[in-house]
Coordinates of C-alpha atoms and ligand atoms in Angstrom, one line a residue:
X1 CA -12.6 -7.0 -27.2
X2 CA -12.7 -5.7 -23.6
X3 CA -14.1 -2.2 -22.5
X4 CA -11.3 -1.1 -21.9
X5 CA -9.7 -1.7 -25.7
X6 CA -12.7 -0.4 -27.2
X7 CA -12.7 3.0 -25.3
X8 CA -8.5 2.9 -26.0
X9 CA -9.6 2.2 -29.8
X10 CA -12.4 4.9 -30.3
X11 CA -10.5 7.4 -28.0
X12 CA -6.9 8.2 -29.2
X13 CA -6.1 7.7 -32.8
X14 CA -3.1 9.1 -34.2
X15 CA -2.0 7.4 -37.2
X16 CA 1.9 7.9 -37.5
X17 CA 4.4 8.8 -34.4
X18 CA 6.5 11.8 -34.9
X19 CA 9.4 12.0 -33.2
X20 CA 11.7 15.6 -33.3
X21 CA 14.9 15.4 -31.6
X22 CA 16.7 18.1 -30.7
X23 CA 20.4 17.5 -30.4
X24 CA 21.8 21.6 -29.8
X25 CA 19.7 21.1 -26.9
X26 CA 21.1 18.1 -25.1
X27 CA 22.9 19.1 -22.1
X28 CA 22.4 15.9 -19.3
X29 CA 24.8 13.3 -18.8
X30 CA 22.4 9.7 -18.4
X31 CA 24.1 8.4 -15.4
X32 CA 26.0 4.8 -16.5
X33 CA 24.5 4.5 -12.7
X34 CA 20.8 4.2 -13.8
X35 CA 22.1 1.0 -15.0
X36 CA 23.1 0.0 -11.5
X37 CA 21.7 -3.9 -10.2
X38 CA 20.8 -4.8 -7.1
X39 CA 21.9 -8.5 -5.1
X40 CA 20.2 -9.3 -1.7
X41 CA 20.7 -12.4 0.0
X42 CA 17.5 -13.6 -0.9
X43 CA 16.8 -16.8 -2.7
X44 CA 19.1 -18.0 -5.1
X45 CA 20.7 -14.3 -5.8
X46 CA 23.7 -15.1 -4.2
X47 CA 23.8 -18.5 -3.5
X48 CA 23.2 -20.7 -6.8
X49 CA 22.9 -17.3 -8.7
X50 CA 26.4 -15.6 -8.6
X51 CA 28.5 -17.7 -6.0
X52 CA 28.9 -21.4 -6.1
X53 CA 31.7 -21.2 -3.9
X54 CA 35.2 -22.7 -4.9
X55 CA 34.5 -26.3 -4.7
X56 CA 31.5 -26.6 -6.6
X57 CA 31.6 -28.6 -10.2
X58 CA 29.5 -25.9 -11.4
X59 CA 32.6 -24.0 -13.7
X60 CA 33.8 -20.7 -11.6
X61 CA 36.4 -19.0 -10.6
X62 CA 37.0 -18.2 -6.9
X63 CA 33.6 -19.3 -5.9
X64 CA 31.5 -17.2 -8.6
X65 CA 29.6 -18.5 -11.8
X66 CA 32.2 -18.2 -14.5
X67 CA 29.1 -18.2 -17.0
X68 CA 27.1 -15.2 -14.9
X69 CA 30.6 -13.6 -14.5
X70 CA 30.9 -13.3 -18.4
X71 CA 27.3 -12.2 -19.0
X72 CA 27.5 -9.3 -16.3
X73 CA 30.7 -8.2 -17.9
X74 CA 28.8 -7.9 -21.2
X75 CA 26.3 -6.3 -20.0
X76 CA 28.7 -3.3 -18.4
X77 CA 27.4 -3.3 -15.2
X78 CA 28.4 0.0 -13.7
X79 CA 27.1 -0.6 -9.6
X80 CA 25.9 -3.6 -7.2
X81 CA 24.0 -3.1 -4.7
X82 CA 24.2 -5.3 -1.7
X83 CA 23.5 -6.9 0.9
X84 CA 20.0 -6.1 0.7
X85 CA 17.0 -4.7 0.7
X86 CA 15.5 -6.0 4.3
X87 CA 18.4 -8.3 5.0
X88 CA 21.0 -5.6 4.9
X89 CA 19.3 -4.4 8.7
X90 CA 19.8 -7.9 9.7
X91 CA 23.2 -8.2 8.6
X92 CA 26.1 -7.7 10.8
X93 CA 29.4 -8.0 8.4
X94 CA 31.7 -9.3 10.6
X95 CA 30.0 -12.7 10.3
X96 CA 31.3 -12.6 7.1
X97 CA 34.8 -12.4 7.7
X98 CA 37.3 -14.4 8.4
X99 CA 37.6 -18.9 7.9
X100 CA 34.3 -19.9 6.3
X101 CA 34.5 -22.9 8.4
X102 CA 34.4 -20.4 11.6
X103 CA 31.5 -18.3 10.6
X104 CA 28.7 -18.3 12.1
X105 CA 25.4 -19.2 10.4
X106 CA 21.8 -17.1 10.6
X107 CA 18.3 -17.4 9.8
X108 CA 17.3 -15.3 7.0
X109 CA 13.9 -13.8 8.8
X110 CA 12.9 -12.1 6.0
X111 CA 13.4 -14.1 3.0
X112 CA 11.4 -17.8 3.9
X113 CA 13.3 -19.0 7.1
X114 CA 16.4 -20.1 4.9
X115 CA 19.9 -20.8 6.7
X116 CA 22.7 -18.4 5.9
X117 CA 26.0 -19.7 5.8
X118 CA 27.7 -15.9 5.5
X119 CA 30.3 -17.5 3.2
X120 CA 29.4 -15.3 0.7
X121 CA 30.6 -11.9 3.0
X122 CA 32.7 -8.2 2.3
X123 CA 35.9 -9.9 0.7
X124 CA 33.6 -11.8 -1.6
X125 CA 31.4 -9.3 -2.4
X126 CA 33.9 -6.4 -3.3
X127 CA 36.5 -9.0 -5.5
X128 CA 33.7 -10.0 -7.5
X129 CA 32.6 -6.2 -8.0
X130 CA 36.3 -5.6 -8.9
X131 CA 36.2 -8.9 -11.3
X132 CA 33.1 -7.3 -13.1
X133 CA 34.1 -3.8 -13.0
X134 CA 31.5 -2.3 -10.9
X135 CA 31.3 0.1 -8.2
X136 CA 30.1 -1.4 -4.8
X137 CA 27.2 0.0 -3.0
X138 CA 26.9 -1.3 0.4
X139 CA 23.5 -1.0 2.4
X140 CA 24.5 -0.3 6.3
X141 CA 22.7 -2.2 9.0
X142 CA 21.3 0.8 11.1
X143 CA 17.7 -1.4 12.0
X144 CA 19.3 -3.3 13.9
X145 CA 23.0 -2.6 14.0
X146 CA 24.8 -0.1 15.8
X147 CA 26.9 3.0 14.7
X148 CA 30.2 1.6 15.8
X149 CA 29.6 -1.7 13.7
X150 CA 29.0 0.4 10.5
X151 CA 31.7 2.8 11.0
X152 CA 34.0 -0.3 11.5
X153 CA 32.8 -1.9 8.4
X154 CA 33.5 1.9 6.7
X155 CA 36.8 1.1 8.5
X156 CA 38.0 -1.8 7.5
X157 CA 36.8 -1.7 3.4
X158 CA 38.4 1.6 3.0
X159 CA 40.9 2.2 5.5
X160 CA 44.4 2.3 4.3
X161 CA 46.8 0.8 7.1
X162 CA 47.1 1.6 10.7
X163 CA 44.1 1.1 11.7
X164 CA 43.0 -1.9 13.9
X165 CA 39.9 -3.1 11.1
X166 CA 42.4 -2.3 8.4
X167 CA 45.0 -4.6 10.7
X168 CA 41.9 -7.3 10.5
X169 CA 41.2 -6.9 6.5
X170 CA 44.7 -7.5 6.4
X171 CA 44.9 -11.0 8.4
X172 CA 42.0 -12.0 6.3
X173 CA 43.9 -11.8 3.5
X174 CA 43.1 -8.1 1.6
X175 CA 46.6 -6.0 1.4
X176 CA 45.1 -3.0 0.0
X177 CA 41.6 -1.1 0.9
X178 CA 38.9 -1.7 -1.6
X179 CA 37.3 1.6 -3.1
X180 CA 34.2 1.8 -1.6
X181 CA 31.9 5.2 -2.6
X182 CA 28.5 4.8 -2.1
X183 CA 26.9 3.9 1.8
X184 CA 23.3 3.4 2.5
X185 CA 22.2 4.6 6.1
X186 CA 20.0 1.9 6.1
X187 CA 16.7 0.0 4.0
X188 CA 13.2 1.1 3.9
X189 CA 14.1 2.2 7.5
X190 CA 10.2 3.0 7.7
X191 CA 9.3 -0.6 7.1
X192 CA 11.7 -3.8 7.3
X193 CA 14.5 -1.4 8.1
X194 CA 13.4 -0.3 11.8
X195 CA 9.9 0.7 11.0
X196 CA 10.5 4.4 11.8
X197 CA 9.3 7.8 11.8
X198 CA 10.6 10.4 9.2
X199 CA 11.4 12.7 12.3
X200 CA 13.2 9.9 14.1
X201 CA 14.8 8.2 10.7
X202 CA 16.6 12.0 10.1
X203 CA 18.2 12.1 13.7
X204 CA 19.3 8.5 13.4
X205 CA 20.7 9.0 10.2
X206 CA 22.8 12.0 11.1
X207 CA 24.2 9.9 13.8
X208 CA 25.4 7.0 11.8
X209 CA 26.8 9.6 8.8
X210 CA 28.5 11.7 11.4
X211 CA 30.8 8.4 12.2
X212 CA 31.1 6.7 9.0
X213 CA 34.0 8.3 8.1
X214 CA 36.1 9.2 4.6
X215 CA 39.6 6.9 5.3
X216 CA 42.6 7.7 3.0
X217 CA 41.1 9.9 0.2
X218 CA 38.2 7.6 0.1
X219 CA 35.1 9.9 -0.2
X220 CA 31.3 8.4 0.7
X221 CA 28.6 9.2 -1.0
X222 CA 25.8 8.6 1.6
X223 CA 22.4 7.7 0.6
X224 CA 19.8 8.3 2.9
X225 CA 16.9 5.3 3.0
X226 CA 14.0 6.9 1.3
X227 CA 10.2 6.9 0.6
X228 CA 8.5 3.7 -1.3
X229 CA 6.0 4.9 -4.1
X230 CA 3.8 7.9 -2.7
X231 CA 5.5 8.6 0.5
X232 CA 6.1 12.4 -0.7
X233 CA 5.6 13.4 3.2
X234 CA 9.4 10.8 4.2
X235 CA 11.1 12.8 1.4
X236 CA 10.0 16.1 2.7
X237 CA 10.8 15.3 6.3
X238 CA 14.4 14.1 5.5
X239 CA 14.8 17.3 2.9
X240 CA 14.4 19.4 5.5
X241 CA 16.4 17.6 8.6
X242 CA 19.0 16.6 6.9
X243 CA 19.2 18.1 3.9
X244 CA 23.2 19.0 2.5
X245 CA 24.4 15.7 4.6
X246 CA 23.3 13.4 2.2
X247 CA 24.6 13.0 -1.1
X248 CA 21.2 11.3 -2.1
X249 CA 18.0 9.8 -1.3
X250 CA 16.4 6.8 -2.2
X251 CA 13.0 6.0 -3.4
X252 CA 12.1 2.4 -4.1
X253 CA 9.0 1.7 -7.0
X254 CA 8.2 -1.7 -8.0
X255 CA 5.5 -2.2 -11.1
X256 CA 2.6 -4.2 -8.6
X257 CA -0.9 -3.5 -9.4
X258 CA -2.3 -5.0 -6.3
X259 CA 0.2 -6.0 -3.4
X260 CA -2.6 -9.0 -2.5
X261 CA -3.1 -10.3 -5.9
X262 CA 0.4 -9.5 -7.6
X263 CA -0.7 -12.7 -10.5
X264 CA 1.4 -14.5 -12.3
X265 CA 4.5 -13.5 -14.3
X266 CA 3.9 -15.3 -17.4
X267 CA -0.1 -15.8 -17.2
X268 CA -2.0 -12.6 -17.7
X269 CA -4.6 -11.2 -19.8
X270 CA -4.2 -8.2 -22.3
X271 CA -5.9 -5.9 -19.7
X272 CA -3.6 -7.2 -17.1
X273 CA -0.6 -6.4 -19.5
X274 CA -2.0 -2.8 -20.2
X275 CA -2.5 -2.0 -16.8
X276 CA 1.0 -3.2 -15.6
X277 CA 2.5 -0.8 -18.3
X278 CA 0.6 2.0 -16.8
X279 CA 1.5 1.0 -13.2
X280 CA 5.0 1.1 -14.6
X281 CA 4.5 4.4 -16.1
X282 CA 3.2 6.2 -13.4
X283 CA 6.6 5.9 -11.6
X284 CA 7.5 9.2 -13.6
X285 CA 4.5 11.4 -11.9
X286 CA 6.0 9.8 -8.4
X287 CA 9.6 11.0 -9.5
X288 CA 8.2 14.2 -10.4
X289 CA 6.6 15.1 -7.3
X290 CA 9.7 13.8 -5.0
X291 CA 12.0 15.8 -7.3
X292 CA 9.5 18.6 -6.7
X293 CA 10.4 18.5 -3.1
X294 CA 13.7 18.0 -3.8
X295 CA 13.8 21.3 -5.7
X296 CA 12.4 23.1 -2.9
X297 CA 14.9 22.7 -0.4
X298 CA 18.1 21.9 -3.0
X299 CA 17.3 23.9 -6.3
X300 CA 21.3 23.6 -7.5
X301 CA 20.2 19.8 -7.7
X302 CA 23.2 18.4 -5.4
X303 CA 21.5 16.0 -3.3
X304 CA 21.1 13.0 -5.9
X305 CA 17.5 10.9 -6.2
X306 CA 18.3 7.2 -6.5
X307 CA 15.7 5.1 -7.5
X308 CA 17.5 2.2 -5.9
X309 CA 14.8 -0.6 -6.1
X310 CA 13.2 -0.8 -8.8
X311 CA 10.9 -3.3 -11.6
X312 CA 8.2 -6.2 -11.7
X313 CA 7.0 -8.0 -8.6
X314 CA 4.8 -11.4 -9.5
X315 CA 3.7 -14.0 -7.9
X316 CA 6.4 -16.5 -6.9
X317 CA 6.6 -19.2 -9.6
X318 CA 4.7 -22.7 -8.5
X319 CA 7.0 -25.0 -6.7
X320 CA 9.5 -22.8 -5.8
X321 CA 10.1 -22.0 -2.3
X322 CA 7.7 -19.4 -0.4
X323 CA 9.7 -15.9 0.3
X324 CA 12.7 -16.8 -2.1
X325 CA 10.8 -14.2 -5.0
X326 CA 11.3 -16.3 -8.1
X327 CA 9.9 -15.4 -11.2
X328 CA 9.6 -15.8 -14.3
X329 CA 10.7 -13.0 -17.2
X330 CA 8.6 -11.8 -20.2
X331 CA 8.4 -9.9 -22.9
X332 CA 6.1 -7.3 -20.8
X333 CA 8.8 -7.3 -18.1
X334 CA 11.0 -6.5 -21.0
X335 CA 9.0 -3.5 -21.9
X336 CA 8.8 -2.7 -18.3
X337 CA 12.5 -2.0 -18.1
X338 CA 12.5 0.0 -21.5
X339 CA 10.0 2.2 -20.5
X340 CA 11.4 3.0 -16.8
X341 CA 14.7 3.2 -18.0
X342 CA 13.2 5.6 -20.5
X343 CA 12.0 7.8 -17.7
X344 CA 14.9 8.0 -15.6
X345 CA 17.1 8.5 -18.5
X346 CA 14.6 11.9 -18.8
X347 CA 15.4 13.1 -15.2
X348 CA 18.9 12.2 -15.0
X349 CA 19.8 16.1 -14.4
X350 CA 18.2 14.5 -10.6
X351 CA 18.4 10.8 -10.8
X352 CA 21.8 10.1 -10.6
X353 CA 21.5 6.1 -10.1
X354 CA 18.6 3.2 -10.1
X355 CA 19.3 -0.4 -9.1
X356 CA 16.8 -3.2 -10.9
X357 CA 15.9 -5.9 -8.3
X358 CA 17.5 -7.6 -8.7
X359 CA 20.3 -9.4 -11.0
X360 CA 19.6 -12.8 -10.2
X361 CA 16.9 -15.2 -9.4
X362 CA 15.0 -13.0 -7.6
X363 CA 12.0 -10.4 -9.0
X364 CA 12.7 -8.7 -12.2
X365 CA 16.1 -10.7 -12.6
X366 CA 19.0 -10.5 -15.4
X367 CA 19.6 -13.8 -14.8
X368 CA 17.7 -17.1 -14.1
X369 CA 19.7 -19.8 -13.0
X370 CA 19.3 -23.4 -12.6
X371 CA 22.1 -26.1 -10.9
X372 CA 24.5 -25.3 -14.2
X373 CA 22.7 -23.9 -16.5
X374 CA 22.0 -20.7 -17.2
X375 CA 19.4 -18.2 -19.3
X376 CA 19.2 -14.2 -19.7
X377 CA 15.6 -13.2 -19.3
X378 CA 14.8 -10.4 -21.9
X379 CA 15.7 -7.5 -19.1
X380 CA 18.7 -8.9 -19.5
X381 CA 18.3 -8.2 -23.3
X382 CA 17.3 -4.6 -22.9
X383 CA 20.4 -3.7 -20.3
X384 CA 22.0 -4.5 -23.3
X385 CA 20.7 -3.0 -26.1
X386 CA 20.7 0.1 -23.8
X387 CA 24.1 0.4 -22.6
X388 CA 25.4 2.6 -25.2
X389 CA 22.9 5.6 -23.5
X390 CA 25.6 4.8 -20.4
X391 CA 27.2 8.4 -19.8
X392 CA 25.7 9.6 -23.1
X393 CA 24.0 13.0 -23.4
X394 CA 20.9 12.6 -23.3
X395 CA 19.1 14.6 -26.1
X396 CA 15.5 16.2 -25.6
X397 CA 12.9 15.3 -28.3
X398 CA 8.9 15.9 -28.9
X399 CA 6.9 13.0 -29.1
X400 CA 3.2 13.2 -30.8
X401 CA 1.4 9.2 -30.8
X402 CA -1.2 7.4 -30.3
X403 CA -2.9 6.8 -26.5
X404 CA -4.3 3.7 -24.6
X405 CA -6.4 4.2 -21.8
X406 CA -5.7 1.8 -19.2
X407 CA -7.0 0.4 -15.9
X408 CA -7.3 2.7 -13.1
X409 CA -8.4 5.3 -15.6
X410 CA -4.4 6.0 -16.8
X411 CA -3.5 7.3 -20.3
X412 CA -0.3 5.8 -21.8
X413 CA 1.4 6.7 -24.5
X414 CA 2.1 3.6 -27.3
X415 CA 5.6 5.1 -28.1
X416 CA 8.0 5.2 -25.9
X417 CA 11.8 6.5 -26.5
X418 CA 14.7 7.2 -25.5
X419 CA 18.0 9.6 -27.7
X420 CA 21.2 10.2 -26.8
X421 CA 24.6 11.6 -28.4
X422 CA 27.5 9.1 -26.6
X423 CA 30.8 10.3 -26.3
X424 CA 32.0 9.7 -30.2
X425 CA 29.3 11.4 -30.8
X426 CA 27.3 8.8 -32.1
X427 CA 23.6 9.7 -31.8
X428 CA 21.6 6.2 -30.3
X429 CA 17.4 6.0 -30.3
X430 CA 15.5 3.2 -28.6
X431 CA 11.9 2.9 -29.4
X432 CA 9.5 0.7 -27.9
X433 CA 5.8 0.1 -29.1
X434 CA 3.7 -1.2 -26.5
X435 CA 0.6 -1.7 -29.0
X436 CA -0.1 -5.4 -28.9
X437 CA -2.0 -5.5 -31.9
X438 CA -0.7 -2.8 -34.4
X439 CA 2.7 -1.8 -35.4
X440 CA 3.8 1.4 -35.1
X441 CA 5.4 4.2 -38.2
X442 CA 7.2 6.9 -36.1
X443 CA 9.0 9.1 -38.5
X444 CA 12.0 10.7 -36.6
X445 CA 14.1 13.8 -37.4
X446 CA 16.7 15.4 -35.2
X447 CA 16.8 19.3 -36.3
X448 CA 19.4 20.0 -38.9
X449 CA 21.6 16.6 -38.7
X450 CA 20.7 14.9 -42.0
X451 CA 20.3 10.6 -41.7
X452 CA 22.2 8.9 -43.7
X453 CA 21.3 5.5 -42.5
X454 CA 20.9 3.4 -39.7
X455 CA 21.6 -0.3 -38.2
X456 CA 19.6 -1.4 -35.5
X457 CA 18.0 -4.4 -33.4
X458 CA 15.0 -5.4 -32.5
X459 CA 13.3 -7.4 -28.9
X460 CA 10.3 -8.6 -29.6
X461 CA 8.3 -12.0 -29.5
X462 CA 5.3 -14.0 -31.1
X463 CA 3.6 -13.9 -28.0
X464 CA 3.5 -11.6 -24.8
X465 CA 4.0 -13.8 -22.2
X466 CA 7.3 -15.4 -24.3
X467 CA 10.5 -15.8 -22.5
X468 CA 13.5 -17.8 -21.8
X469 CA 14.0 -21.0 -20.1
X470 CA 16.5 -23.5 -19.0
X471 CA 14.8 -25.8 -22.1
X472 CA 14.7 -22.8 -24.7
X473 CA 16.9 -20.4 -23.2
X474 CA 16.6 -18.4 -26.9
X475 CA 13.0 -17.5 -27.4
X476 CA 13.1 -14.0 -27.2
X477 CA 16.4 -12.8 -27.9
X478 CA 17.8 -9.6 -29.7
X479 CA 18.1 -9.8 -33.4
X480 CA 18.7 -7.4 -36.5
X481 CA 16.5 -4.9 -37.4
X482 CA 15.8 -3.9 -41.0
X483 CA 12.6 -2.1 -40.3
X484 CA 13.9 1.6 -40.9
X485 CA 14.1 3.6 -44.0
X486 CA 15.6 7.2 -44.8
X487 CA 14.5 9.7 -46.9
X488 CA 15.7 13.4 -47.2
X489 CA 17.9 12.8 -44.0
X490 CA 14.5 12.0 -41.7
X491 CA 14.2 7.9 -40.4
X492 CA 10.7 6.3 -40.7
X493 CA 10.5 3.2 -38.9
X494 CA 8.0 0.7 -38.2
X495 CA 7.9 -1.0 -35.0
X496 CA 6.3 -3.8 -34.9
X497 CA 3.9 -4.9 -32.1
X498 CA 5.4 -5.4 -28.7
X499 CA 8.4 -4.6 -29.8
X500 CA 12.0 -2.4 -28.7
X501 CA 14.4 -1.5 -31.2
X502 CA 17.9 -0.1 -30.5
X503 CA 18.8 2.1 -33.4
X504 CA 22.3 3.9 -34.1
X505 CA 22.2 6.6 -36.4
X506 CA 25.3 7.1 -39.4
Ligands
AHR1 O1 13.7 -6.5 -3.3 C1 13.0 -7.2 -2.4 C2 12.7 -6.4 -1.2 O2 11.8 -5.3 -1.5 C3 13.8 -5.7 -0.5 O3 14.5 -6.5 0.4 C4 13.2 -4.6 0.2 O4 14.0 -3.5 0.4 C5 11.9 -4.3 -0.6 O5 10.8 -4.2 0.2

């Protein structure tokens, strides 16, 4: 046993989680946006991941994966973001447009030196959004676009008819404006986006929103780019110069111990695995001190936090190709997205969306794919067995369990949860037990609403590093749960080690 899991044994011992739930008290809708996804052109995302483009013996339809289609539907996707991350300030959209055979091709700088094609561009971007019933969120070039090119691009997805980009959108073969709500000013505009000042990022924003303008009842919702982990000073800055003209601000957090030695996605050691939970935890001391900040300069809470890149960041897997971010997906990633999700679902009141990076191929991905075939990783599994806290009210609870101490001297909690009350006014609780040893009993009760009885299912896996591939695409899938019991209208459940379990309560 390691230091650091004897000190974790002799110091925290609490035999059984209790859980009290407070449904009176539930007054915050969870944004279905804190489900949002995330596709760059980076790797396989788009290319081999979600397009195949029309002539491919790969089965699609129009171009896109007809098996990644179905999965995203299932897994109610409510936003996409796109086209990046870094590439969105090196993307100019009208490359995009237009014969495929006439557009012209780039080199992706950013992502490994790979040739672009742009014929994946707007009008296949927003029809596959409308084919999976999302809402697109477009990232504006400001690093190294220009104002008029993004207000055109505003122009000529939104504008009705008239105008001379709606006259183009039109020629290229879109009658009708797409619905477009939510606009980034730019990406990490303090790194790959333009590596600028807070000061000098404010001013250049409130040029670009000034001109990107609302066309024929469509209304923007402008998202200013925001800090990376600890940068409380860029929220600050951009609170205070610009303020009410942005409908939110990002913040990107990605679960990475050491940006030099990231290690591998599906080799780590039980310390590793403890410490990337607590890296991944921490993320809700960051929210809280930007939404501290926040507070200050917008108590009524109307400038939205969106936490719009977000998740696990490994080391690429061997033999794939350098700066294309492949990785692998485990049962720890699959804890990692419970426990954020958990988080944000806490401050919704502030965080109105968060976008996983990214939905395929790339980082913490949905979906792996290979030439035809297809797995989900087990992200893919919890974005499922989550969706019903989409929209739900999220109900308040008090949590007393058992603590770890992990590396970098952080205290995490061994429970993790998440209630909520949906619209039917069916009550849903996931749990997740990070203990890799021990199960967990947490006996639940939620104020005067009696249990009758419960169904449930449960992610977990014989080993930690378990996951999906294209030979067993089913190793760690969702199945039922029978561990719960009810007695005088109060749940006890046992979770098992590593495990999440997605309860709805009768
Ligand atoms: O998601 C990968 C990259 O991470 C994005 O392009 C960038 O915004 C961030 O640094």
């Amino acid at each position: 046993m390691s230091m650091m899991l004897l000190l974790a044994a002799s110091l925290y011992a609490q035999e059984t989680t209790v859980i009290a739930i407070h449904p009176q008290d539930g007054k915050n809708v969870i944004s279905k946006n804190i489900y949002g996804q995330f596709a760059e052109h980076l790797g396989t995302c788009i290319y081999g991941g979600l397009w195949v483009g029309e002539n491919s013996s790969i089965p699609n339809t129009n171009g896109y994966r007809n098996d990644v289609l179905q999965a995203l539907k299932d897994l109610k996707v409510p936003v996409l973001r796109w086209p990046g991350g870094c590439f969105a300030d090196d993307y100019h959209w009208m490359d995009g447009i237009g014969p495929k055979e006439n557009r012209p091709k780039l080199v992706n700088s950013n992502w490994g030196g790979t040739i672009e094609d742009n014929s994946f561009g707007t009008h296949e971007f927003l029809n596959l959004c409308e084919m999976i019933g999302c809402e697109p969120y477009i990232s504006g070039n400001v690093g190294s676009g220009s104002v008029e090119e993004l207000a055109k691009w505003v122009e000529y997805m939104t504008a009705e008819q008239g105008s001379p980009m709606a006259k183009l959108r039109k020629e290229n073969g879109r009658e009708k404006p797409w619905k477009v709500k939510y606009l980034g000013i730019g990406n990490e505009s303090w790194g790959c986006g333009g590596s600028m000042r807070p000061e000098y990022y404010s001013d250049i924003y409130r040029r670009y929103a000034t001109y990107c303008r609302n066309f024929n009842g469509n209304r923007l919702f402008k998202v200013a780019s925001g800090a990376s982990d600890y940068d409380y000073n860029w929220t600050e800055v951009l609170m205070q110069n610009i303020g009410r003209r942005m409908s939110g601000i990002s913040l990107h957090y990605y679960t990475v111990s050491n940006w030099n030695r990231k290690g591998s996605a599906t080799n780590f050691t039980n310390d590793d695995y403890y410490g990337t939970l607590g890296k991944c935890l921490e993320i809700e001391q960051v929210i809280k001190k930007h939404i501290a900040i926040m507070d200050k300069y917008d108590p009524e809470k109307r400038i939205a936090l969106l936490v719009d890149e977000w998740g696990t960041w490994w080391d690429e897997e061997p033999g794939t190709i350098r700066g294309h971010l492949y990785q692998q997906n485990t049962m720890r990633d699959a804890l990692v997205a419970s426990l954020s999700l958990d988080v944000f679902h806490k401050y919704t009141e502030r965080i109105k969306m968060a976008n996983i990076a990214q939905i395929a191929n790339v980082l913490q991905s949905m979906i792996l794919t290979k030439e035809d075939k297809m797995v989900l990783t087990p992200t893919y599994h919890v974005f499922e067995m989550y969706k019903v806290h989409q929209e739900a009210t999220f109900l308040p609870f008090d949590i007393k369990c058992a603590k770890i101490a992990v590396q970098e001297d952080r205290v995490v909690p061994l429970v993790s949860a998440t209630a909520s009350k949906d619209k039917d006014g069916v009550i849903h609780i996931s749990l997740s037990n990070i203990d890799l040893q021990k199960a967990q009993t947490v006996e639940l009760s939620l104020d005067n609403i009696k249990v009758k009885g419960c169904t449930g299912r449960i992610l977990t896996s014989t080993n930690i590093n378990d996951h999906n591939n294209f030979d067993h695409p089913n190793t760690v899938v969702p199945k039922a749960f029978n561990g719960a019991k009810v007695q005088n209208g109060k749940l006890t459940v046992t979770l098992p080690p590593k495990s999440i379990v997605a309860l709805t309560i009768n």
